[in-house]
Short mmCIF file of C-alpha atoms and ligand atoms in Angstrom, two decimals:
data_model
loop_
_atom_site.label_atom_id
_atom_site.label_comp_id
_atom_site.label_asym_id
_atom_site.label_seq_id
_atom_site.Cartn_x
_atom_site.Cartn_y
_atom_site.Cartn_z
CA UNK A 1 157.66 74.88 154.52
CA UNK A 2 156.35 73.92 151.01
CA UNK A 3 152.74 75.13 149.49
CA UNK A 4 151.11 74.28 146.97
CA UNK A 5 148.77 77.17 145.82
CA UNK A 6 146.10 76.87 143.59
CA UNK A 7 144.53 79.41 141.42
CA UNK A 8 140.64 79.28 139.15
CA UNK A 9 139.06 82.05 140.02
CA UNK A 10 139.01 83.92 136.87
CA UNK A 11 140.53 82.71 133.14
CA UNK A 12 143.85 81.53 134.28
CA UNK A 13 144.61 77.61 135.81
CA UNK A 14 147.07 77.83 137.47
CA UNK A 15 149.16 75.43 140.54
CA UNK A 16 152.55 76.67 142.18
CA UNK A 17 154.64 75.33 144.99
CA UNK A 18 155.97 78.23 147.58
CA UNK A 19 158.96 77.84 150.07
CA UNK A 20 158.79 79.52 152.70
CA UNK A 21 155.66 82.07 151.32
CA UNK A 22 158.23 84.18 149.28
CA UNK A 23 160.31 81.76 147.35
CA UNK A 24 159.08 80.69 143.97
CA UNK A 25 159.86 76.71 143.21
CA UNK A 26 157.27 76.22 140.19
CA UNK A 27 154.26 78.74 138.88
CA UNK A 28 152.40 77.25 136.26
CA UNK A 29 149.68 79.44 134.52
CA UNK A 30 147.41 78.00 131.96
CA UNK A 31 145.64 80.58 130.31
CA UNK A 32 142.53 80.27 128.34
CA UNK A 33 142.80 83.47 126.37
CA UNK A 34 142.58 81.57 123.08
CA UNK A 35 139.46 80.43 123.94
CA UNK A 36 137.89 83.68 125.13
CA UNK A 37 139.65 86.13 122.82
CA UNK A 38 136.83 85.46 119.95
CA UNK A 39 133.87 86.97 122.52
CA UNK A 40 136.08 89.97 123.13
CA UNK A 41 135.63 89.05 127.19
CA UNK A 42 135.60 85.86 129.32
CA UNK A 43 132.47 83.14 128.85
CA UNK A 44 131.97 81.97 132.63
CA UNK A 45 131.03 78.47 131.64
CA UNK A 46 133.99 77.79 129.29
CA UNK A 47 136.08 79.21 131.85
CA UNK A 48 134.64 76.33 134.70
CA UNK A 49 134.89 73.69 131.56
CA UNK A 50 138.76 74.54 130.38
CA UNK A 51 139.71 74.94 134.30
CA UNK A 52 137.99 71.71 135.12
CA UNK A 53 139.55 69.64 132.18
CA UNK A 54 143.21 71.51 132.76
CA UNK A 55 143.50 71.69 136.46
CA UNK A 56 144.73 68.25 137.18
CA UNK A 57 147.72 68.74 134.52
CA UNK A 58 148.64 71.76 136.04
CA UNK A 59 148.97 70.92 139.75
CA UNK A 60 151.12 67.39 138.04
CA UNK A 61 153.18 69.57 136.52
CA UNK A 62 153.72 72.32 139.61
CA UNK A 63 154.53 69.65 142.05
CA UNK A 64 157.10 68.20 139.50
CA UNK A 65 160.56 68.03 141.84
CA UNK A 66 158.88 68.44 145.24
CA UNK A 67 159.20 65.92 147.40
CA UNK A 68 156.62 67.25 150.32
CA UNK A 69 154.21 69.61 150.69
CA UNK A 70 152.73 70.98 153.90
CA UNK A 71 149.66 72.67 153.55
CA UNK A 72 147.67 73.74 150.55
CA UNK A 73 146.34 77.30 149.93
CA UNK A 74 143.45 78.52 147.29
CA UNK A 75 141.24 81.06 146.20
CA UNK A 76 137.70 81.13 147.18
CA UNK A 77 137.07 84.19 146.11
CA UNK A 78 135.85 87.12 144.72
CA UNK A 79 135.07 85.52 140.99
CA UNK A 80 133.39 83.38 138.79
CA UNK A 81 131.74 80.93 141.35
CA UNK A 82 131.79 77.90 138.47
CA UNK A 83 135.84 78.48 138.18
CA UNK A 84 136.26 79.28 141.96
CA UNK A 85 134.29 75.24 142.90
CA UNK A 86 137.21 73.54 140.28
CA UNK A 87 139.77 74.98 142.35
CA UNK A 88 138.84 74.88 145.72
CA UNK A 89 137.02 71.27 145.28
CA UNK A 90 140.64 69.93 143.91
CA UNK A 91 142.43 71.62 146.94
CA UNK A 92 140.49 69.77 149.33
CA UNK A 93 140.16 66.79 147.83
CA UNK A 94 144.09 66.75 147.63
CA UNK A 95 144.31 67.68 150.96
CA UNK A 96 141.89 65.32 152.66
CA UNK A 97 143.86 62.24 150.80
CA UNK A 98 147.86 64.45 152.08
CA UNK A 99 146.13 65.03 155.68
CA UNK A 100 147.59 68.67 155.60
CA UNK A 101 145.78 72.12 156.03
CA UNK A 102 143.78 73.45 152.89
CA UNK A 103 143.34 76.96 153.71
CA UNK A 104 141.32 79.76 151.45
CA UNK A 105 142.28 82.75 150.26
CA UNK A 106 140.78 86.23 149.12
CA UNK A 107 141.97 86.67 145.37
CA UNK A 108 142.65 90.40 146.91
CA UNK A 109 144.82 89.43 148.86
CA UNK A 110 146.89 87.23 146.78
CA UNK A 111 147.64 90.42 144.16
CA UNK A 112 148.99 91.82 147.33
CA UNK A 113 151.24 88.85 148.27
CA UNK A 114 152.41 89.06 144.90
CA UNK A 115 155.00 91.72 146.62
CA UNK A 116 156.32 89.05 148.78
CA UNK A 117 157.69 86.90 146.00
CA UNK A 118 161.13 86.79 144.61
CA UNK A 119 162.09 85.84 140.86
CA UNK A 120 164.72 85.69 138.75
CA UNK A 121 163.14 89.52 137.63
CA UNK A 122 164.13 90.87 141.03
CA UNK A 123 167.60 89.51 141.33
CA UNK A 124 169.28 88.03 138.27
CA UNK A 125 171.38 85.95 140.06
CA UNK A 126 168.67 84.62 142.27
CA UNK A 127 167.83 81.02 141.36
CA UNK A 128 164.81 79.44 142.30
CA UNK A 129 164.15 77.87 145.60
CA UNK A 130 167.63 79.27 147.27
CA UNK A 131 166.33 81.72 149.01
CA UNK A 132 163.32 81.31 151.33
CA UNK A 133 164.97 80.67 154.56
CA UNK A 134 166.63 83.99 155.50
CA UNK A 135 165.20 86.46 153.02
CA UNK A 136 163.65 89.47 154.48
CA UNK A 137 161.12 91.03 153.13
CA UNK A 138 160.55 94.39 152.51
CA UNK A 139 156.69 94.19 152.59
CA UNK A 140 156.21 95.19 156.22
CA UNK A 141 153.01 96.93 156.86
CA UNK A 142 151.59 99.70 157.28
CA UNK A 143 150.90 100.51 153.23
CA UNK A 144 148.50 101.54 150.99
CA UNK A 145 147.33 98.76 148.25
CA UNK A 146 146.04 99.58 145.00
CA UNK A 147 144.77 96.77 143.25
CA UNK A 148 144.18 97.34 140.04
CA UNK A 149 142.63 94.31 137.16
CA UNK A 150 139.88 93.46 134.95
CA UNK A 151 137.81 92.56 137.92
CA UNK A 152 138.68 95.26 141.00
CA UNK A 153 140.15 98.88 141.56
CA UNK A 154 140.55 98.39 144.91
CA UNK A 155 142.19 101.17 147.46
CA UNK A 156 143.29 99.32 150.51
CA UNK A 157 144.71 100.32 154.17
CA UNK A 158 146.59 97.65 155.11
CA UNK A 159 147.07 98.81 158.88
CA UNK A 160 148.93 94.95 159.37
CA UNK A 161 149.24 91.73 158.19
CA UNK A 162 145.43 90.24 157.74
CA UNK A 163 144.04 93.74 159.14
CA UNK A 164 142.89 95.49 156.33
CA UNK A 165 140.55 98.50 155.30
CA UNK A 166 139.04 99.07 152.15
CA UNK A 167 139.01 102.78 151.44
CA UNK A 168 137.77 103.20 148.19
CA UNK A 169 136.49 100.95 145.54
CA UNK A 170 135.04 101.19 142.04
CA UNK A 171 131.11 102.05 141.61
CA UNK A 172 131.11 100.92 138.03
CA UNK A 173 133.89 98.92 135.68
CA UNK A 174 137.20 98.40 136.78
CA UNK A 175 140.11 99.98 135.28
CA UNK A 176 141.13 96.77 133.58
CA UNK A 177 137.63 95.91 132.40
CA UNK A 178 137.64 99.56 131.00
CA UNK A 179 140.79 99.03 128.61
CA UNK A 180 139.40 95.67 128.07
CA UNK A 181 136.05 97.32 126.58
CA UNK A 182 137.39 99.66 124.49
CA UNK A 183 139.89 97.29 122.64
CA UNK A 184 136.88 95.41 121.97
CA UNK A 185 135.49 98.64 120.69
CA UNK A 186 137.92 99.51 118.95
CA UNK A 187 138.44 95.79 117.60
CA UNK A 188 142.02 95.63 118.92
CA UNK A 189 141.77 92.29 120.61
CA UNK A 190 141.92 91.05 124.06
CA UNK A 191 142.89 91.38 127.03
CA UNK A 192 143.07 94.69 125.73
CA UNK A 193 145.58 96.48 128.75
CA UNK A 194 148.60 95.26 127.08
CA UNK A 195 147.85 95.92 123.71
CA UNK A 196 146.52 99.91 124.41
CA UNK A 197 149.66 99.76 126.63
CA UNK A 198 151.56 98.88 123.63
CA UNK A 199 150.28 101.47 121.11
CA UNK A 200 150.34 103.89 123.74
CA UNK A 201 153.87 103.68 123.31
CA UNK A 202 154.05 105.79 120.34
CA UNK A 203 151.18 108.13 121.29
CA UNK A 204 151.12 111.30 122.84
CA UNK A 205 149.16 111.51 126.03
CA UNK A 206 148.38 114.90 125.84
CA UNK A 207 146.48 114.70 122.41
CA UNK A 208 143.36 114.21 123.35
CA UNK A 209 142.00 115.87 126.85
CA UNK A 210 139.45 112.71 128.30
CA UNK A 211 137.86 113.61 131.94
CA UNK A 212 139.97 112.47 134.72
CA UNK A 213 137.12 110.48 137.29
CA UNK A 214 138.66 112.09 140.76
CA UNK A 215 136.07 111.91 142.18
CA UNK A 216 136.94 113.99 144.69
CA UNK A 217 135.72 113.94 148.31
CA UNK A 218 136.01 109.85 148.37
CA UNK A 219 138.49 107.15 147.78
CA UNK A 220 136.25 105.40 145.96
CA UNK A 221 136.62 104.93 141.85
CA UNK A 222 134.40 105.61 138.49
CA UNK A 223 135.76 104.68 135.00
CA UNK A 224 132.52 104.21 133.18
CA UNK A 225 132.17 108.10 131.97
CA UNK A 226 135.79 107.69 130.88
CA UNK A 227 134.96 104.82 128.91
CA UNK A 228 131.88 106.85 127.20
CA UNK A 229 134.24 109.56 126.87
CA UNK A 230 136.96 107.42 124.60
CA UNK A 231 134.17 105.59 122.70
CA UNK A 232 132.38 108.88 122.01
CA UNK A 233 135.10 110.18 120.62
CA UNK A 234 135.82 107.23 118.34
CA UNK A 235 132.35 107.53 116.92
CA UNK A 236 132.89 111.14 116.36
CA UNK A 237 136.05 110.54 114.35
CA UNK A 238 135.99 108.14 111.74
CA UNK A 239 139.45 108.27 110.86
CA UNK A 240 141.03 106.84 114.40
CA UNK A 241 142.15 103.31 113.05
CA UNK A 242 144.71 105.63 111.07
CA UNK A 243 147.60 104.92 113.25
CA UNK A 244 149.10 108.02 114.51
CA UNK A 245 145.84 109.00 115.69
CA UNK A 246 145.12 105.35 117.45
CA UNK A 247 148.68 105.53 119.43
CA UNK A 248 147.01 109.23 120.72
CA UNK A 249 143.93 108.01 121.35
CA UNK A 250 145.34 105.25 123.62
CA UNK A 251 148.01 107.27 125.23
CA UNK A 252 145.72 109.83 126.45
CA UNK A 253 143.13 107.43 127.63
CA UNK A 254 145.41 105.16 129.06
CA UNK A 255 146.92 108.73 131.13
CA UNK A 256 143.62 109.67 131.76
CA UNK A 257 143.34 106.01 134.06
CA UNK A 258 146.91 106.50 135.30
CA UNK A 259 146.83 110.56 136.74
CA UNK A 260 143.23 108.79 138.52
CA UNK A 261 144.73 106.48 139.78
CA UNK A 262 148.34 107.61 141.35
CA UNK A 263 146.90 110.89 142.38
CA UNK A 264 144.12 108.80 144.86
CA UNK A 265 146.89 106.47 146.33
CA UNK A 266 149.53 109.30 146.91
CA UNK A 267 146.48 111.20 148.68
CA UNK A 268 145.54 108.24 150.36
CA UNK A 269 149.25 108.00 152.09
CA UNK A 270 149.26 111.73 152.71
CA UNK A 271 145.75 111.24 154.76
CA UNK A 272 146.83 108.41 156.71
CA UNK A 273 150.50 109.39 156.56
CA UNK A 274 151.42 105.96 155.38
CA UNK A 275 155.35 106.07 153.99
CA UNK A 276 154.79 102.92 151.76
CA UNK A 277 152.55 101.73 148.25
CA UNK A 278 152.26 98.44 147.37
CA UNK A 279 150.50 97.90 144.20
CA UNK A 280 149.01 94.40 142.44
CA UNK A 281 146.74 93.28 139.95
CA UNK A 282 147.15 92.89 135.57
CA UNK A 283 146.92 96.81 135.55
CA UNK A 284 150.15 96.75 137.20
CA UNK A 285 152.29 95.43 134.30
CA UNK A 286 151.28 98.57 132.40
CA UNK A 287 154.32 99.67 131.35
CA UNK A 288 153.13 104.18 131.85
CA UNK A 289 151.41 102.92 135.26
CA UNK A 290 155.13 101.45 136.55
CA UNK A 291 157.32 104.79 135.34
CA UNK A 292 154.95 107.43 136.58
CA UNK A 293 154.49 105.59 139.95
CA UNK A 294 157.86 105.19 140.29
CA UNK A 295 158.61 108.87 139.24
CA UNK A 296 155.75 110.16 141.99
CA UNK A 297 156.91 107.91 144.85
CA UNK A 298 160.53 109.28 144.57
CA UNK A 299 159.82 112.77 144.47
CA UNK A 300 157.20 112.47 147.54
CA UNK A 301 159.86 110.31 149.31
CA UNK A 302 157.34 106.65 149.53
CA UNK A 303 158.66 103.39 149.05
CA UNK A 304 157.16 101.44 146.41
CA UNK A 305 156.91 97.67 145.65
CA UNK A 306 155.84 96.50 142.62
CA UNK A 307 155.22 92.98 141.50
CA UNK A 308 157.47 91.44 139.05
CA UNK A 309 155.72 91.47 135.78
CA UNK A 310 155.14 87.80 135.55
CA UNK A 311 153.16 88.23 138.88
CA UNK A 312 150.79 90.88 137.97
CA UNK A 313 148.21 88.99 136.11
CA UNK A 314 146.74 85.70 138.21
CA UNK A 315 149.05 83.03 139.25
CA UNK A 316 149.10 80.49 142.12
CA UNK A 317 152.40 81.88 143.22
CA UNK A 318 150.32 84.70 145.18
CA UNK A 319 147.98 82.84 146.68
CA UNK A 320 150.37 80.36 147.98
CA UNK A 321 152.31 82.95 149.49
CA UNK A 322 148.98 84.88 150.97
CA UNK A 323 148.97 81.08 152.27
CA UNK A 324 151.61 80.78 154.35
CA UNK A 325 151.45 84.03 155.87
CA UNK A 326 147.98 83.23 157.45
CA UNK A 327 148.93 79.88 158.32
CA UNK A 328 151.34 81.14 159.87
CA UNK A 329 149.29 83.96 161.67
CA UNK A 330 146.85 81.44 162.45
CA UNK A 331 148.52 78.64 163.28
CA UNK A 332 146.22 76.63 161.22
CA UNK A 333 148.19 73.12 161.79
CA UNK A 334 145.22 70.36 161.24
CA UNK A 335 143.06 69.32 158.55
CA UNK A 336 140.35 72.07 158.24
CA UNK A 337 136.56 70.85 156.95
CA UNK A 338 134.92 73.14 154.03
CA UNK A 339 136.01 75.72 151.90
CA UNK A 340 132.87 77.27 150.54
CA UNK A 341 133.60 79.66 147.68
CA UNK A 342 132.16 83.23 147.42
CA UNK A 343 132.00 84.75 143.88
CA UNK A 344 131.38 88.46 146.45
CA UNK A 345 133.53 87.35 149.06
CA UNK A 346 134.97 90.31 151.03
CA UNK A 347 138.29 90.96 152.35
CA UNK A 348 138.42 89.95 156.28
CA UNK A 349 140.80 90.27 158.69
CA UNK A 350 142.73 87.39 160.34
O1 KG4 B 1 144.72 90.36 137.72
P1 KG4 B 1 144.21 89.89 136.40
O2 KG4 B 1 145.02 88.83 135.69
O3 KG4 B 1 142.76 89.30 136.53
C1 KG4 B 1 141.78 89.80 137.40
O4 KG4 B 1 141.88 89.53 138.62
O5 KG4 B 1 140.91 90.52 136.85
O6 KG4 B 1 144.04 91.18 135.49
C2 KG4 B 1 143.64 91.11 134.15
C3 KG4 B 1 143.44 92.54 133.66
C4 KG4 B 1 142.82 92.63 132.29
O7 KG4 B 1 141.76 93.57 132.33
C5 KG4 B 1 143.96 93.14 131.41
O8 KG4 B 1 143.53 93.92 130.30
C6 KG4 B 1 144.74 93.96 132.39
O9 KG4 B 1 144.71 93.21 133.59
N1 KG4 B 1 146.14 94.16 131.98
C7 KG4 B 1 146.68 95.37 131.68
C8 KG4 B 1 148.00 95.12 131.25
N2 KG4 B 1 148.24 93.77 131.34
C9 KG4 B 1 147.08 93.20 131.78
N3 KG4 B 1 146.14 96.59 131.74
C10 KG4 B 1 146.91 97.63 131.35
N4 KG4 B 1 148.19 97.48 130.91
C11 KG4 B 1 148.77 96.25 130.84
N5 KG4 B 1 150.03 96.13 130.41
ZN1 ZN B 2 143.40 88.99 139.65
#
């Protein structure tokens, strides 16, 4: 069974065909970071504009080489509402001209079927579209999800597949907006995650002791004092574009996020006595994030999945993939009326 998944809710266009919800045909991502990277953050309306005047190319170019699809899955939601109507009106105008399902999907829950996917990064010899069929997955539920971008720290209970629970969720900026805003601060660029992940490389992470937001007593999240914390500091030392003292600054904040972060999901699994982590979202690719997960889950004896790095950040891969799952869960098999995107929506169970 072919998908075609599409992808607007945020900066990246993006189209991908799916076989059988784990098997990656085509992923094509257009990003728009050129065109944001000169505000230091992401313009809603030239995000809507680029997606509306790319998104056509993109799903040409991902069906390239597939003869038939079967249904079509996109996101409608959480985001920005402008992107999320280019992608969702294209799904089901493409699907009320094919006759197939068009089914809608919680951006959430794509970073989380981002697990479910095989690349060339997880198997070297793996080629794409062979397997599909028979591959089984090591994503069974029960886990504990920890999505983690520039829009959601999200700590999830996933109890099956389409039951979920939020535990815990940020009361301020997410963790990704957070590195985002001080690389502006610090005029480093953006997105700034992978360049503080970067320079963080040659820091040392216990230069520099920032706060570390437990916030203990709930699974919910708070980076915004961090944030003061690192910017604080910056003012107070004028010297910090020096680079030694940049790579430490970034190290230890960067740590600061991390120890938050693994400490609340490792707690979470201990509370619930969940065996499994699954985590999802740009924040994943951080390079620290990946090794000290890795390093935690071994020693407390939980499997881990983490996406492939290609996966992390938004692609139509995911939510193709999320797709297929709940179609299948469903048994969604006709042509379904309106998709109505939500820029809140929340995670519901199916
Ligand atoms: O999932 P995503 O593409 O979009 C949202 O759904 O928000 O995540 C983008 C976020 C940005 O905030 C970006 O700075 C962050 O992911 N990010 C990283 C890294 N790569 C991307 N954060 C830390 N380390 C990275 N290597
Ligand atoms: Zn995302």
């Amino acid at each position: 069974m072919n998908i075609l998944g599409i992808e607007t809710s945020c900066d990246e266009t993006s189209a991908a065909v799916i076989k059988n919800g784990v098997s990656v045909i085509t992923n094509v991502v257009s990003s728009q970071i050129k065109i944001h990277e000169k505000y230091g953050g992401i313009v809603p309306e030239l995000a809507s504009r680029h997606h509306l005047e790319n998104v056509n190319f993109v799903v040409e170019e991902a069906l390239k080489g597939t003869k038939k699809i079967d249904a079509i899955s996109v996101t409608s939601g959480p985001g920005l509402i402008g992107s999320l109507l280019v992608g969702t009106t294209t799904a089901q105008a493409i699907s009320n001209i094919l006759k197939i399902p068009c089914i809608g999907i919680n951006h959430i829950e794509g970073h989380i079927f981002a697990n479910y996917l095989r690349t060339p990064e997880h198997s070297p010899r793996y080629r794409s579209g062979e397997a599909g069929q028979n591959i089984r997955t090591p994503v069974a539920p029960p886990f504990i999800a920890l999505i983690v971008s520039g829009g959601h720290t999200d700590l999830i209970l996933a109890e099956d597949l389409g039951k979920y629970k939020v535990l815990g969720r940020t009361r301020d900026d997410a963790v990704g907006e957070v590195f985002d805003k001080i690389a502006k601060f610090l005029k480093l660029g953006y997105p700034g995650g992978p360049v503080i992940d970067k320079l963080a490389k040659n820091g040392n992470s216990k230069s520099i002791p920032f706060p570390r937001p437990y916030m203990r007593g709930t699974w919910d999240f708070s980076f915004s004092g961090l944030k003061t914390s690192v910017i604080n500091y910056v003012r107070e030392h004028q010297n910090i574009r020096t680079s030694k003292h940049l790579y430490d600054l970034c190290a230890s904040f960067q740590q600061a996020c991390i120890d938050v972060l693994i400490e609340k999901t490792i707690s979470a699994c201990k509370k619930y006595r969940i065996k499994k982590i699954l985590l999802g979202g740009g924040v994943t690719a951080n390079s620290q994030l990946r090794t000290d997960i890795i390093k935690k889950c071994k020693s407390e004896n939980i499997k881990l999945l983490l996406p492939a790095i290609s996966l992390c950040t938004d692609n139509a891969a995911m939510i193709a993939s999320a797709g297929y799952f709940k179609l299948k869960k469903t048994g969604l098999t006709r042509h379904r009326g309106v998709i109505n995107p939500s820029a809140n929506l929340e995670l519901k169970n199916w």
